[in-house]
């Protein structure tokens, strides 16, 4: 029947293309990166190590809701100038790329988060796994393969 979903390693479903942002970048720059790459999380790195995570929700909570509206004022635009380091979540929960997707899902649920940087034994960040990645991986293993679907029932 294939790999059981609790045996699927995080490395099989994680994204290895890391999109990072400098800690001193503005929220406007971060917002642009999130939009341009179509993602929901940015990593704040220092010497190949993840030190913080910035989510699109962090940005939304920190930017004035009047930005881009007719009611926008100068103070609203200033909220886009805040630096990432004031808003990012430091000391993020991480996962090994060898951990199972169920272990990663349990970590996300326990800590009410939707993203885990994948960190190898040497401490280097090698990927990011999100709740969507985990759902895709579990779903892929739960659905019958094309060969199984085409074979006659025994």
PDB file of C-alpha atoms in Angstrom, residues 86-144:
ATOM      1  CA  UNK A  86      10.044  44.487  16.191  1.00  0.00           C
ATOM      2  CA  UNK A  87       7.365  42.145  14.882  1.00  0.00           C
ATOM      3  CA  UNK A  88       8.996  38.761  14.110  1.00  0.00           C
ATOM      4  CA  UNK A  89       8.738  35.745  16.401  1.00  0.00           C
ATOM      5  CA  UNK A  90      12.170  34.922  17.812  1.00  0.00           C
ATOM      6  CA  UNK A  91      13.461  31.500  18.919  1.00  0.00           C
ATOM      7  CA  UNK A  92      11.075  29.673  16.580  1.00  0.00           C
ATOM      8  CA  UNK A  93      10.115  26.056  17.135  1.00  0.00           C
ATOM      9  CA  UNK A  94      12.034  23.959  14.584  1.00  0.00           C
ATOM     10  CA  UNK A  95      11.842  20.402  13.298  1.00  0.00           C
ATOM     11  CA  UNK A  96      14.355  17.929  11.915  1.00  0.00           C
ATOM     12  CA  UNK A  97      13.956  17.126   8.218  1.00  0.00           C
ATOM     13  CA  UNK A  98      14.031  13.458   9.315  1.00  0.00           C
ATOM     14  CA  UNK A  99      11.062  13.851  11.677  1.00  0.00           C
ATOM     15  CA  UNK A 100       7.751  12.399  10.529  1.00  0.00           C
ATOM     16  CA  UNK A 101       4.977  14.613   9.224  1.00  0.00           C
ATOM     17  CA  UNK A 102       2.880  13.533  12.216  1.00  0.00           C
ATOM     18  CA  UNK A 103       5.580  14.764  14.612  1.00  0.00           C
ATOM     19  CA  UNK A 104       5.671  18.072  12.742  1.00  0.00           C
ATOM     20  CA  UNK A 105       1.870  18.329  12.815  1.00  0.00           C
ATOM     21  CA  UNK A 106       1.855  17.668  16.568  1.00  0.00           C
ATOM     22  CA  UNK A 107       4.438  20.436  17.091  1.00  0.00           C
ATOM     23  CA  UNK A 108       2.355  22.877  15.070  1.00  0.00           C
ATOM     24  CA  UNK A 109      -0.808  22.013  16.994  1.00  0.00           C
ATOM     25  CA  UNK A 110       0.904  22.101  20.395  1.00  0.00           C
ATOM     26  CA  UNK A 111       2.387  25.546  19.728  1.00  0.00           C
ATOM     27  CA  UNK A 112      -0.488  26.984  17.624  1.00  0.00           C
ATOM     28  CA  UNK A 113       1.805  27.747  14.674  1.00  0.00           C
ATOM     29  CA  UNK A 114       1.593  27.042  10.950  1.00  0.00           C
ATOM     30  CA  UNK A 115       5.256  26.958   9.949  1.00  0.00           C
ATOM     31  CA  UNK A 116       8.334  25.086  11.142  1.00  0.00           C
ATOM     32  CA  UNK A 117      11.843  25.776   9.886  1.00  0.00           C
ATOM     33  CA  UNK A 118      13.552  22.440   9.151  1.00  0.00           C
ATOM     34  CA  UNK A 119      16.983  22.398  10.802  1.00  0.00           C
ATOM     35  CA  UNK A 120      19.541  19.639  10.217  1.00  0.00           C
ATOM     36  CA  UNK A 121      21.826  18.027  12.814  1.00  0.00           C
ATOM     37  CA  UNK A 122      24.482  20.684  12.126  1.00  0.00           C
ATOM     38  CA  UNK A 123      22.048  23.474  12.971  1.00  0.00           C
ATOM     39  CA  UNK A 124      21.654  24.709   9.385  1.00  0.00           C
ATOM     40  CA  UNK A 125      18.198  25.616   8.114  1.00  0.00           C
ATOM     41  CA  UNK A 126      17.501  23.345   5.135  1.00  0.00           C
ATOM     42  CA  UNK A 127      13.819  24.007   4.504  1.00  0.00           C
ATOM     43  CA  UNK A 128      10.457  25.138   5.779  1.00  0.00           C
ATOM     44  CA  UNK A 129       7.381  22.999   6.341  1.00  0.00           C
ATOM     45  CA  UNK A 130       3.948  24.560   6.618  1.00  0.00           C
ATOM     46  CA  UNK A 131       0.579  23.144   7.582  1.00  0.00           C
ATOM     47  CA  UNK A 132      -0.310  23.108   3.873  1.00  0.00           C
ATOM     48  CA  UNK A 133       2.794  21.056   3.070  1.00  0.00           C
ATOM     49  CA  UNK A 134       1.818  18.539   5.753  1.00  0.00           C
ATOM     50  CA  UNK A 135      -1.734  18.277   4.439  1.00  0.00           C
ATOM     51  CA  UNK A 136      -0.462  17.703   0.900  1.00  0.00           C
ATOM     52  CA  UNK A 137       1.903  14.980   2.088  1.00  0.00           C
ATOM     53  CA  UNK A 138      -0.684  13.155   4.145  1.00  0.00           C
ATOM     54  CA  UNK A 139      -3.251  13.436   1.376  1.00  0.00           C
ATOM     55  CA  UNK A 140      -0.809  12.115  -1.229  1.00  0.00           C
ATOM     56  CA  UNK A 141      -0.192   9.002   0.859  1.00  0.00           C
ATOM     57  CA  UNK A 142      -3.844   8.527   1.736  1.00  0.00           C
ATOM     58  CA  UNK A 143      -5.074   8.493  -1.847  1.00  0.00           C
ATOM     59  CA  UNK A 144      -4.526   5.308  -3.831  1.00  0.00           C
TER      60      UNK A 144
END
